[in-house]
């Protein structure tokens, strides 16, 4: 089996019977399930959560427990979210590709 | 006399049992936890709307999980419970807490810190690539989100959690490419006499290995991890096996971890004394047998101070609460026997020592990391930069190195690079690891929301 490619990073194994929630990730509509975190929602559709500020490439979180802070994404309004500990909410619009201006905090 | 104000930080097994004893003695403690619900790491609850049963989530520990959750539920109404609240500073007899974007300064008579642990990490080339996660993360994805971290997962590291999480993945229907343990098989045999102090755990460990074997998952002991491959995401892991042969495993995800690292920042901010623990090879707050720290009024319990596992955390939580009661001049509640709790903890301490022998921390691998390896994920600082800092910049210990190279100044505050940084510094200078000292904690212990309103007490 060839690894990599464009597919999602995470794989759902169970708990499929939850209501759907839609959010926008970099302008694209993404469907998640109630109870998913923002990190889960993004990584079930792709393999990148954010870009390192230091030019060393993409990141996709690491600890999932709010300790490494390697999963920050931004809402279109410029609010910072820790993707691994923020549940999805209907209508949430986030950006992963660039940090919006003004960059608060 | 007004009722004494007691705060418990952490609602895992240690914090839950501490609160239970305090309530039984007639107190009404405030229990603070950053998480949305109680349970802590091992007994982490799934979000509302998830339906899996405790057996599916916690396996052989389902009974204990139910018991700890049940105790906490029974405490509701008899404690103050602040979930989703971050305790971010502890100084001058007051705890600073962020709750829903508001800052609270809470004074207390006694405080029990039951803040648990996070994964202990060894940086290896490629560990920042999408698809590389901590072992704890791999488990949280499964427990709290019913997801696997990839289609074909390599588990890499050492310690009981390595086998546990791999077996949990197999049970949940995920594909596990292999388990790569840096500990040689001979280490486990050497540790048997100490680990025999908890035979039931040995049996559970054997059952995990059996499940992996039955599923056809290769288990390699004594490996040397060389790199995680892939540019935009993980595509495989390259390692040297115990015979010295270089091998490559195909996989799109890695769950990696080397046992645990105590979450001890609040104790540090409070001014508690720390000692270097040669067993776990990390700095831990100093406590007496019952959990009293060196600072009056500050008590410690659970994996944040002893790394004795979940059962040990329950005992430690009860003991710390008994110490609080004793120091307040209050009688212990009936049925809680300090001597029996201490005996139980002593047994777990022997087991902990056995674990450290069976699954040793491979500090020597860090010393051998290629210069270009990113050690600090937050600020992209490499092993080479740290080595140059250690020798040319005269940075004899972590806090000087931190000032020179910024390692440990990123937003994780050294949680994931601090131990590796100390190994690199000390190796570069030819000194024992403890000579590098430890990174001093800074408030806030985790980044706060941007706009935080200060509440006047
Ligand atoms: C990811 C992970 C998975 C684990 N899984 C297992 C397992 O499956 N089996 C096993 O035997 N052991 C496991 N362990 C080890 C396990 O954590 C413990 O043995 C046990 O949970 C320790 O209990 P505790 O009460 O000391 O800490 P924890 O259970 O870790 O609880 C500590 C609590 O304190 C809270 N907290 C910490 N700092 C703050 C703060 N500043 N402000 C507010 N709240 C705070 C945390 O949110 C957490 O809920 C795991 C450890 C980790 C890190
Ligand atoms: S993944 Fe580590 S803080 Fe979110």
Coordinates of C-alpha atoms and ligand atoms in Angstrom, one line a residue:
Chain A
X1 CA 0.0 0.0 0.0
X2 CA 1.5 3.3 -1.0
X3 CA 1.5 5.9 1.7
X4 CA 1.0 9.6 1.6
X5 CA -0.8 11.2 -1.3
X6 CA -3.6 13.7 -0.8
X7 CA -5.9 11.7 1.4
X8 CA -7.0 12.5 5.0
X9 CA -4.7 11.9 7.9
X10 CA -7.2 10.6 10.4
X11 CA -9.5 7.7 9.9
X12 CA -12.9 7.4 11.5
X13 CA -13.5 4.0 13.1
X14 CA -16.8 4.4 15.0
X15 CA -19.4 6.8 16.3
X16 CA -20.8 7.7 12.9
X17 CA -24.4 8.2 14.1
X18 CA -24.0 11.8 15.2
X19 CA -25.6 14.9 13.7
X20 CA -23.6 16.7 10.9
X21 CA -22.1 20.1 11.4
X22 CA -20.8 22.2 8.5
X23 CA -17.9 24.6 8.8
X24 CA -15.7 26.4 6.4
X25 CA -12.0 25.6 6.2
X26 CA -10.0 28.0 4.0
X27 CA -13.3 28.9 2.3
X28 CA -14.2 25.3 1.5
X29 CA -17.3 23.8 3.1
X30 CA -16.4 20.8 5.3
X31 CA -18.9 18.5 6.9
X32 CA -18.0 17.2 10.4
X33 CA -20.0 15.5 13.1
X34 CA -21.1 17.0 16.4
X35 CA -18.5 16.3 19.1
X36 CA -15.6 16.4 16.6
X37 CA -12.8 18.8 17.4
X38 CA -11.7 21.4 14.8
X39 CA -8.5 19.3 14.5
X40 CA -10.5 16.1 13.7
X41 CA -12.7 17.9 11.3
X42 CA -9.7 19.3 9.3
X43 CA -7.6 16.2 9.4
X44 CA -10.5 14.0 8.2
X45 CA -10.3 16.0 5.0
X46 CA -6.6 16.6 4.5
X47 CA -3.2 16.2 6.0
X48 CA -2.3 19.8 7.0
X49 CA -3.5 21.9 9.9
X50 CA -1.2 24.8 9.7
X51 CA 2.2 25.9 8.4
X52 CA 5.2 26.3 10.7
X53 CA 6.1 30.0 11.2
X54 CA 9.7 29.0 10.7
X55 CA 9.4 27.7 7.2
X56 CA 10.0 24.1 8.1
X57 CA 6.8 22.9 6.5
X58 CA 3.3 21.8 7.4
X59 CA 2.1 20.7 10.8
X60 CA -0.9 18.7 12.0
X61 CA -0.9 18.9 15.8
X62 CA 1.0 16.5 17.9
X63 CA -0.3 15.9 21.5
X64 CA -4.1 16.3 21.1
X65 CA -4.3 17.2 24.8
X66 CA -3.6 20.9 24.8
X67 CA 0.0 20.7 25.7
X68 CA 2.2 21.2 22.6
X69 CA 0.3 24.2 21.1
X70 CA 1.2 22.9 17.7
X71 CA -2.4 23.1 16.4
X72 CA -3.3 26.7 16.4
X73 CA -5.6 27.8 13.6
X74 CA -7.4 31.1 13.2
X75 CA -11.0 32.1 12.5
X76 CA -11.6 34.4 9.6
X77 CA -12.2 37.1 12.1
X78 CA -8.7 36.6 13.5
X79 CA -9.4 34.8 16.8
X80 CA -6.9 32.1 17.7
X81 CA -8.2 28.6 18.3
X82 CA -6.4 25.6 19.7
X83 CA -7.8 23.1 17.2
X84 CA -7.4 19.9 19.4
X85 CA -9.5 21.2 22.3
X86 CA -12.1 23.3 20.4
X87 CA -15.3 21.5 19.4
X88 CA -16.7 22.3 16.0
X89 CA -19.7 24.7 16.0
X90 CA -22.1 25.2 13.1
X91 CA -20.9 28.0 10.8
X92 CA -17.4 28.2 12.2
X93 CA -15.0 29.6 9.5
X94 CA -11.3 28.9 10.0
X95 CA -8.2 29.5 8.0
X96 CA -5.2 27.2 8.1
X97 CA -3.2 28.5 5.1
X98 CA -2.2 31.9 6.5
X99 CA -2.5 33.9 9.6
X100 CA -5.2 36.6 9.0
X101 CA -4.4 40.2 9.7
X102 CA -4.7 41.6 12.3
X103 CA -2.9 38.9 14.1
X104 CA -4.2 39.1 17.6
X105 CA -2.0 37.5 20.3
Chain B
X1 CA -14.2 29.6 62.3
X2 CA -15.0 29.8 58.6
X3 CA -14.6 26.5 56.7
X4 CA -11.1 26.2 55.3
X5 CA -10.8 26.8 51.6
X6 CA -9.3 23.8 49.8
X7 CA -8.6 23.8 46.1
X8 CA -7.9 20.6 44.0
X9 CA -6.3 21.2 40.6
X10 CA -7.0 18.2 38.3
X11 CA -10.1 15.9 38.1
X12 CA -8.3 12.7 37.1
X13 CA -8.0 9.7 39.4
X14 CA -5.8 11.6 41.9
X15 CA -7.9 14.7 42.1
X16 CA -11.2 12.7 42.3
X17 CA -10.0 10.6 45.2
X18 CA -8.6 13.7 47.0
X19 CA -11.9 15.5 46.7
X20 CA -13.8 12.4 47.8
X21 CA -11.8 12.3 51.1
X22 CA -12.2 16.0 51.7
X23 CA -15.9 15.8 51.2
X24 CA -16.2 12.8 53.5
X25 CA -14.5 15.0 56.1
X26 CA -17.1 17.7 55.7
X27 CA -15.3 20.1 53.4
X28 CA -16.5 21.6 50.1
X29 CA -13.4 21.7 47.9
X30 CA -13.1 23.6 44.6
X31 CA -12.1 21.2 41.9
X32 CA -10.6 22.8 38.8
X33 CA -9.8 21.1 35.5
X34 CA -8.9 22.4 32.1
X35 CA -10.8 19.6 30.4
X36 CA -14.5 19.7 29.6
X37 CA -15.3 16.9 31.9
X38 CA -13.7 14.9 34.8
X39 CA -11.7 11.7 34.3
X40 CA -8.2 12.9 33.6
X41 CA -6.0 11.2 31.0
X42 CA -6.7 7.5 31.5
X43 CA -10.4 7.8 32.3
X44 CA -10.9 10.6 29.8
X45 CA -14.6 10.8 28.9
X46 CA -15.9 10.9 25.3
X47 CA -17.9 13.9 24.3
X48 CA -21.7 14.0 24.7
X49 CA -23.4 12.1 21.9
X50 CA -20.8 9.3 21.7
X51 CA -22.2 6.0 22.5
X52 CA -19.4 3.4 23.0
X53 CA -19.5 1.5 26.2
X54 CA -16.9 1.8 29.0
X55 CA -15.5 -1.7 27.9
X56 CA -14.8 -0.4 24.4
X57 CA -13.1 2.7 25.7
X58 CA -11.2 1.5 28.7
X59 CA -10.8 -2.2 28.1
X60 CA -9.6 -4.1 31.3
X61 CA -9.8 -0.8 33.2
X62 CA -13.5 -0.3 32.5
X63 CA -14.5 -1.2 36.1
X64 CA -12.1 1.3 37.6
X65 CA -13.1 4.0 35.1
X66 CA -16.8 3.5 36.1
X67 CA -15.8 3.6 39.8
X68 CA -13.8 6.9 39.4
X69 CA -16.5 8.5 37.3
X70 CA -19.1 7.3 39.8
X71 CA -17.3 8.8 42.7
X72 CA -17.1 12.1 40.8
X73 CA -20.8 12.1 39.9
X74 CA -21.7 11.4 43.5
X75 CA -19.6 14.5 44.5
X76 CA -21.5 16.8 42.3
X77 CA -23.4 19.3 44.5
X78 CA -20.9 18.7 47.3
X79 CA -17.9 20.3 45.6
X80 CA -17.5 23.3 43.5
X81 CA -16.5 22.0 40.0
X82 CA -14.9 24.3 37.5
X83 CA -14.4 22.4 34.3
X84 CA -12.7 24.1 31.2
X85 CA -10.8 26.2 33.7
X86 CA -7.0 26.7 33.4
X87 CA -5.0 27.2 36.6
X88 CA -2.1 29.3 35.2
X89 CA -0.3 30.8 38.1
X90 CA 0.3 29.8 41.7
X91 CA 2.1 32.3 43.9
X92 CA 1.8 34.1 47.2
X93 CA -1.0 31.9 48.4
X94 CA -3.3 32.5 45.5
X95 CA -4.1 30.5 42.4
X96 CA -4.9 32.4 39.1
X97 CA -7.5 30.7 37.0
X98 CA -8.9 31.5 33.6
X99 CA -12.5 30.4 33.2
X100 CA -14.5 31.3 30.1
X101 CA -12.3 34.2 29.2
X102 CA -12.3 35.7 32.7
X103 CA -9.4 35.7 35.2
X104 CA -10.0 34.7 38.8
X105 CA -7.6 35.1 41.6
X106 CA -8.4 32.5 44.2
X107 CA -7.0 32.5 47.7
X108 CA -6.9 29.2 49.6
X109 CA -5.8 27.6 52.8
X110 CA -4.6 24.4 51.2
X111 CA -4.1 23.3 47.6
X112 CA -3.7 19.8 46.1
X113 CA -2.0 19.7 42.7
X114 CA -3.1 16.6 40.8
X115 CA -2.1 17.8 37.4
X116 CA -1.0 14.5 35.8
X117 CA 1.5 14.0 33.1
X118 CA 2.1 14.3 29.3
X119 CA 4.0 12.0 27.0
X120 CA 7.8 12.1 27.3
X121 CA 9.3 12.6 23.9
X122 CA 12.5 11.9 22.1
X123 CA 12.9 14.1 19.1
X124 CA 13.8 12.2 15.9
X125 CA 14.3 13.6 12.4
X126 CA 10.8 14.1 10.8
X127 CA 8.8 14.1 14.1
X128 CA 7.2 17.4 13.2
X129 CA 5.6 16.0 9.9
X130 CA 1.8 15.7 9.7
X131 CA 1.1 12.1 10.7
X132 CA 3.6 12.0 13.6
X133 CA 1.7 12.2 16.9
X134 CA 2.5 11.5 20.5
X135 CA 1.4 8.1 21.8
X136 CA -1.1 9.9 24.1
X137 CA -2.5 11.7 21.1
X138 CA -3.0 8.4 19.3
X139 CA -5.0 7.2 22.3
X140 CA -7.0 10.4 22.6
X141 CA -7.9 10.3 18.9
X142 CA -9.3 6.8 19.6
X143 CA -10.9 7.4 23.0
X144 CA -12.3 10.9 22.5
X145 CA -12.9 11.1 18.7
X146 CA -13.2 7.4 17.6
X147 CA -10.5 8.0 15.0
X148 CA -7.2 6.4 14.2
X149 CA -4.3 8.7 13.5
X150 CA -3.7 7.0 10.1
X151 CA -4.5 4.1 7.8
X152 CA -1.3 2.2 8.8
X153 CA 0.2 3.2 12.1
X154 CA 3.7 2.6 13.4
X155 CA 4.0 2.7 17.2
X156 CA 7.5 3.8 18.4
X157 CA 8.9 4.4 21.8
X158 CA 9.0 2.4 25.0
X159 CA 6.9 1.8 28.1
X160 CA 3.6 0.1 28.9
X161 CA 1.6 2.7 27.1
X162 CA 3.3 1.8 23.8
X163 CA 1.9 -1.8 23.9
X164 CA -1.4 -0.6 25.4
X165 CA -2.2 1.9 22.7
X166 CA -1.1 -0.5 19.9
X167 CA -3.4 -3.2 21.3
X168 CA -6.2 -0.7 21.6
X169 CA -5.8 0.2 17.9
X170 CA -5.9 -3.4 16.9
X171 CA -9.0 -3.9 19.0
X172 CA -10.7 -0.9 17.4
X173 CA -10.1 -2.2 13.9
X174 CA -7.1 0.0 12.9
X175 CA -4.1 -1.3 11.0
X176 CA -0.9 -1.4 13.1
X177 CA 2.3 -1.7 11.0
X178 CA 4.5 -2.6 13.9
X179 CA 5.5 -1.8 17.4
X180 CA 9.1 -0.5 17.7
X181 CA 10.4 -0.6 21.2
X182 CA 13.8 1.0 21.9
X183 CA 14.2 -1.2 25.0
X184 CA 16.1 -4.5 24.5
X185 CA 14.2 -7.6 25.3
X186 CA 16.8 -8.4 28.0
X187 CA 15.7 -5.4 30.0
X188 CA 12.3 -6.8 30.7
X189 CA 13.8 -10.0 32.1
X190 CA 16.1 -7.9 34.4
X191 CA 13.1 -6.0 35.7
X192 CA 11.0 -9.0 36.5
X193 CA 11.8 -9.3 40.3
X194 CA 10.7 -5.7 40.9
X195 CA 7.7 -5.9 38.6
X196 CA 6.5 -9.0 40.4
X197 CA 5.2 -6.6 43.0
X198 CA 2.1 -6.2 40.9
X199 CA 1.5 -9.6 39.3
X200 CA -1.9 -8.6 37.9
X201 CA -0.2 -5.9 35.8
X202 CA 2.3 -8.4 34.5
X203 CA -0.6 -10.6 33.4
X204 CA -2.3 -7.6 31.7
X205 CA 1.0 -6.8 29.9
X206 CA 1.3 -10.4 28.6
X207 CA -2.3 -10.2 27.4
X208 CA -1.5 -7.1 25.4
X209 CA 1.4 -8.8 23.7
X210 CA -0.7 -11.8 23.0
X211 CA -3.3 -9.6 21.3
X212 CA -0.6 -8.0 19.1
X213 CA 0.8 -11.3 18.2
X214 CA -2.5 -12.8 17.3
X215 CA -3.2 -9.8 15.0
X216 CA 0.1 -10.5 13.3
X217 CA 1.7 -7.2 14.4
X218 CA 5.5 -7.4 14.4
X219 CA 7.1 -6.3 17.6
X220 CA 10.8 -5.2 17.5
X221 CA 12.8 -4.8 20.7
X222 CA 16.0 -2.9 21.0
X223 CA 15.5 -0.7 17.9
X224 CA 17.3 2.5 17.2
X225 CA 14.9 5.0 15.4
X226 CA 16.7 6.8 12.6
X227 CA 14.1 9.0 11.0
X228 CA 10.5 9.5 10.0
X229 CA 10.2 9.8 6.3
X230 CA 8.0 12.0 4.1
X231 CA 8.0 15.6 3.0
X232 CA 4.5 16.9 3.4
X233 CA 3.3 14.0 5.5
X234 CA 4.6 10.8 7.0
X235 CA 5.3 7.9 4.6
X236 CA 7.4 5.6 6.7
X237 CA 9.8 5.0 9.5
X238 CA 13.5 4.0 9.2
X239 CA 15.1 2.2 12.1
X240 CA 18.0 -0.1 12.9
X241 CA 16.9 -3.4 14.4
X242 CA 18.6 -5.1 17.3
X243 CA 21.0 -6.9 14.9
X244 CA 22.1 -3.6 13.5
X245 CA 20.3 -3.9 10.2
X246 CA 18.7 -0.8 8.8
X247 CA 15.0 -1.3 7.9
X248 CA 12.1 0.7 6.6
X249 CA 8.5 0.4 7.5
X250 CA 5.7 1.8 5.4
X251 CA 3.1 3.8 7.3
X252 CA 1.3 7.1 7.1
X253 CA 1.3 7.7 10.9
X254 CA 3.5 7.3 13.9
X255 CA 2.4 7.3 17.5
X256 CA 5.5 7.9 19.6
X257 CA 6.3 8.2 23.3
X258 CA 8.7 7.1 26.0
X259 CA 6.5 6.8 29.1
X260 CA 5.5 10.1 30.8
X261 CA 6.7 13.5 31.9
X262 CA 5.2 14.9 35.1
X263 CA 3.2 18.1 34.6
X264 CA 4.8 20.0 37.5
X265 CA 4.7 23.7 36.4
X266 CA 2.4 24.9 39.1
X267 CA 4.4 23.3 41.9
X268 CA 7.5 25.0 40.4
X269 CA 5.8 28.4 40.3
X270 CA 4.7 27.9 43.9
X271 CA 8.4 27.6 44.8
X272 CA 8.4 23.9 45.7
X273 CA 11.8 22.2 45.9
X274 CA 12.6 19.7 43.1
X275 CA 15.0 16.7 43.1
X276 CA 16.4 14.8 40.2
X277 CA 14.7 11.4 40.2
X278 CA 17.3 8.9 38.9
X279 CA 14.5 6.3 38.3
X280 CA 12.5 8.3 35.8
X281 CA 15.5 10.5 34.9
X282 CA 13.5 13.7 35.4
X283 CA 13.2 16.5 38.0
X284 CA 10.2 15.9 40.2
X285 CA 8.8 18.0 43.1
X286 CA 10.0 16.9 46.5
X287 CA 7.2 15.4 48.7
X288 CA 7.0 13.5 52.0
X289 CA 5.3 10.1 52.0
X290 CA 1.9 11.7 52.1
X291 CA 2.4 14.3 49.4
X292 CA 3.3 17.4 51.3
X293 CA 5.6 19.6 49.2
X294 CA 8.4 21.8 50.6
X295 CA 5.9 24.8 50.5
X296 CA 3.5 25.1 53.4
X297 CA -0.1 24.5 52.2
X298 CA 0.8 23.0 48.8
X299 CA 0.3 19.2 48.4
X300 CA 1.0 17.0 45.4
X301 CA -0.6 13.8 44.2
X302 CA -0.7 11.5 41.2
X303 CA 1.4 11.4 38.0
X304 CA 2.3 15.0 38.4
X305 CA 4.7 14.0 41.2
X306 CA 5.2 10.2 41.4
X307 CA 4.4 8.7 38.0
X308 CA 3.1 5.6 39.7
X309 CA 0.2 5.1 37.3
X310 CA -3.5 5.4 37.7
X311 CA -4.0 3.2 40.7
X312 CA -1.1 4.9 42.4
X313 CA -2.7 8.2 41.6
X314 CA -5.9 7.2 43.4
X315 CA -3.9 6.2 46.5
X316 CA -1.8 9.4 46.3
X317 CA -4.9 11.6 46.0
X318 CA -6.4 10.1 49.1
X319 CA -3.2 10.4 51.1
X320 CA -2.7 14.1 50.1
X321 CA -6.2 14.8 51.2
X322 CA -5.5 13.1 54.6
X323 CA -2.4 15.2 55.0
X324 CA -4.5 18.3 54.3
X325 CA -7.0 17.3 56.9
X326 CA -4.3 16.5 59.5
X327 CA -2.6 19.8 58.9
X328 CA -5.9 21.6 59.3
X329 CA -6.4 19.8 62.6
X330 CA -9.5 18.0 61.3
X331 CA -10.2 14.3 61.9
X332 CA -9.7 11.8 59.1
X333 CA -13.0 10.3 57.8
X334 CA -13.8 6.8 58.9
X335 CA -12.6 4.0 56.7
X336 CA -9.7 5.8 55.1
X337 CA -6.5 4.2 56.4
X338 CA -3.3 6.2 55.8
X339 CA -1.0 3.3 56.7
X340 CA -2.7 1.0 54.1
X341 CA -2.5 3.7 51.4
X342 CA 1.2 4.2 52.1
X343 CA 1.8 0.4 51.9
X344 CA -0.1 0.3 48.6
X345 CA 2.0 3.2 47.2
X346 CA 5.2 1.5 48.3
X347 CA 4.3 -1.5 46.2
X348 CA 3.6 0.7 43.2
X349 CA 6.9 2.4 43.8
X350 CA 8.7 -0.9 43.4
X351 CA 6.7 -1.6 40.2
X352 CA 7.6 1.9 38.9
X353 CA 11.3 1.1 39.4
X354 CA 10.8 -2.2 37.6
X355 CA 9.2 -0.3 34.7
X356 CA 12.1 2.1 34.5
X357 CA 14.4 -0.9 34.1
X358 CA 12.2 -2.7 31.7
X359 CA 11.6 0.3 29.5
X360 CA 14.6 2.6 30.0
X361 CA 14.7 6.1 28.8
X362 CA 17.2 6.0 25.8
X363 CA 18.9 9.3 26.5
X364 CA 22.0 8.2 24.6
X365 CA 19.9 8.3 21.4
X366 CA 19.4 12.0 21.9
X367 CA 23.1 12.6 22.2
X368 CA 23.5 10.9 18.8
X369 CA 20.8 12.9 17.0
X370 CA 22.0 14.5 13.7
X371 CA 22.6 18.2 14.1
X372 CA 19.8 19.2 11.7
X373 CA 17.1 17.4 13.9
X374 CA 14.4 19.8 15.1
X375 CA 14.4 19.5 18.9
X376 CA 12.1 22.4 19.7
X377 CA 8.9 22.1 17.7
X378 CA 7.6 25.6 18.7
X379 CA 10.6 27.6 17.5
X380 CA 12.3 25.1 15.1
X381 CA 15.5 25.0 17.1
X382 CA 17.9 22.2 16.0
X383 CA 20.1 19.8 18.0
X384 CA 23.1 21.5 16.3
X385 CA 22.0 25.0 17.5
X386 CA 21.7 23.6 21.0
X387 CA 25.1 21.9 20.9
X388 CA 26.7 25.1 19.7
X389 CA 24.9 26.9 22.5
X390 CA 26.3 24.4 25.0
X391 CA 29.9 24.8 24.0
X392 CA 30.6 28.1 22.3
X393 CA 28.1 30.2 24.2
X394 CA 29.0 28.9 27.6
X395 CA 25.4 27.8 28.5
X396 CA 26.0 25.4 31.3
X397 CA 22.4 24.8 32.2
X398 CA 19.0 24.8 30.7
X399 CA 18.0 28.3 31.7
X400 CA 21.1 29.9 30.2
X401 CA 20.7 27.7 27.1
X402 CA 17.1 28.8 26.9
X403 CA 18.2 32.5 27.0
X404 CA 20.8 31.9 24.2
X405 CA 18.8 29.6 21.9
X406 CA 15.2 30.1 23.0
X407 CA 14.8 26.3 23.5
X408 CA 12.0 26.0 26.0
X409 CA 10.8 29.5 25.4
X410 CA 8.2 28.5 22.8
X411 CA 4.6 28.1 23.5
X412 CA 4.8 24.6 24.8
X413 CA 7.2 25.9 27.5
X414 CA 9.6 23.0 27.1
X415 CA 7.1 20.3 27.7
X416 CA 8.2 18.4 24.6
X417 CA 11.8 19.6 24.2
X418 CA 13.0 20.3 27.8
X419 CA 14.2 16.8 28.6
X420 CA 15.8 16.2 25.2
X421 CA 17.4 19.7 25.4
X422 CA 19.0 18.8 28.8
X423 CA 20.3 15.5 27.3
X424 CA 21.9 17.3 24.4
X425 CA 23.4 20.0 26.6
X426 CA 24.9 17.6 29.1
X427 CA 26.2 15.2 26.4
X428 CA 27.8 18.1 24.6
X429 CA 29.6 19.1 27.8
X430 CA 30.3 15.6 29.0
X431 CA 28.3 16.0 32.2
X432 CA 25.5 14.0 33.7
X433 CA 22.0 15.1 32.7
X434 CA 21.1 16.5 36.1
X435 CA 23.9 19.0 35.7
X436 CA 22.0 20.7 33.0
X437 CA 19.3 21.5 35.5
X438 CA 15.7 22.0 34.4
X439 CA 13.7 24.6 32.6
X440 CA 12.2 27.0 35.1
X441 CA 8.4 27.3 34.6
X442 CA 6.8 30.6 33.7
X443 CA 3.3 31.9 34.1
X444 CA 0.9 31.4 32.4
X445 CA 1.7 27.7 32.3
X446 CA -0.2 27.6 29.0
X447 CA -1.2 30.4 26.6
X448 CA -4.3 32.3 27.7
X449 CA -7.0 33.5 25.4
X450 CA -6.1 36.8 23.9
X451 CA -8.6 39.0 25.7
X452 CA -8.9 38.0 29.3
X453 CA -10.9 40.1 31.8
X454 CA -9.5 40.5 35.3
X455 CA -12.0 39.7 38.0
X456 CA -11.4 41.5 41.3
X457 CA -11.8 39.0 44.0
Ligands
LIG1 C1 -2.4 10.8 27.0 C2 -2.2 9.8 28.2 C3 -2.9 8.6 28.1 C4 -2.8 7.7 29.2 N1 -3.4 6.6 29.1 C5 -3.2 5.7 30.1 C6 -3.9 4.4 30.0 O1 -4.6 4.1 29.1 N2 -3.6 3.5 31.0 C7 -2.8 3.8 32.1 O2 -2.7 3.0 33.0 N3 -2.3 5.0 32.2 C8 -2.4 5.9 31.2 N4 -1.8 7.1 31.3 C9 -1.1 7.4 32.5 C10 -2.1 8.1 33.3 O3 -2.2 9.4 32.9 C11 -2.2 8.0 34.7 O4 -1.6 7.0 35.4 C12 -3.4 8.6 35.4 O5 -4.3 9.2 34.6 C13 -2.8 9.6 36.4 O6 -3.8 10.2 37.1 P1 -3.7 11.7 37.7 O7 -4.9 12.0 38.4 O8 -2.4 11.8 38.4 O9 -3.5 12.6 36.4 P2 -4.5 12.8 35.1 O10 -5.4 11.7 34.9 O11 -3.6 13.2 34.0 O12 -5.3 14.1 35.4 C14 -4.8 15.4 35.6 C15 -5.9 16.4 35.3 O13 -5.4 17.7 35.6 C16 -5.8 18.6 34.7 N5 -4.8 19.7 34.7 C17 -3.5 19.6 34.6 N6 -2.9 20.9 34.7 C18 -3.9 21.7 34.8 C19 -4.0 23.1 35.0 N7 -2.9 23.9 35.0 N8 -5.2 23.7 35.1 C20 -6.3 23.0 35.1 N9 -6.3 21.6 35.0 C21 -5.2 21.0 34.8 C22 -5.8 17.8 33.4 O14 -6.7 18.4 32.5 C23 -6.2 16.4 33.8 O15 -7.6 16.2 33.7 C24 -1.9 8.0 30.3 C25 -1.3 9.3 30.3 C26 -1.4 10.2 29.2 C27 -0.6 11.5 29.3
LIG2 S1 -2.2 19.2 19.3 FE1 -1.0 19.7 21.0 S2 -2.0 21.4 21.8 FE2 -3.3 20.8 20.2

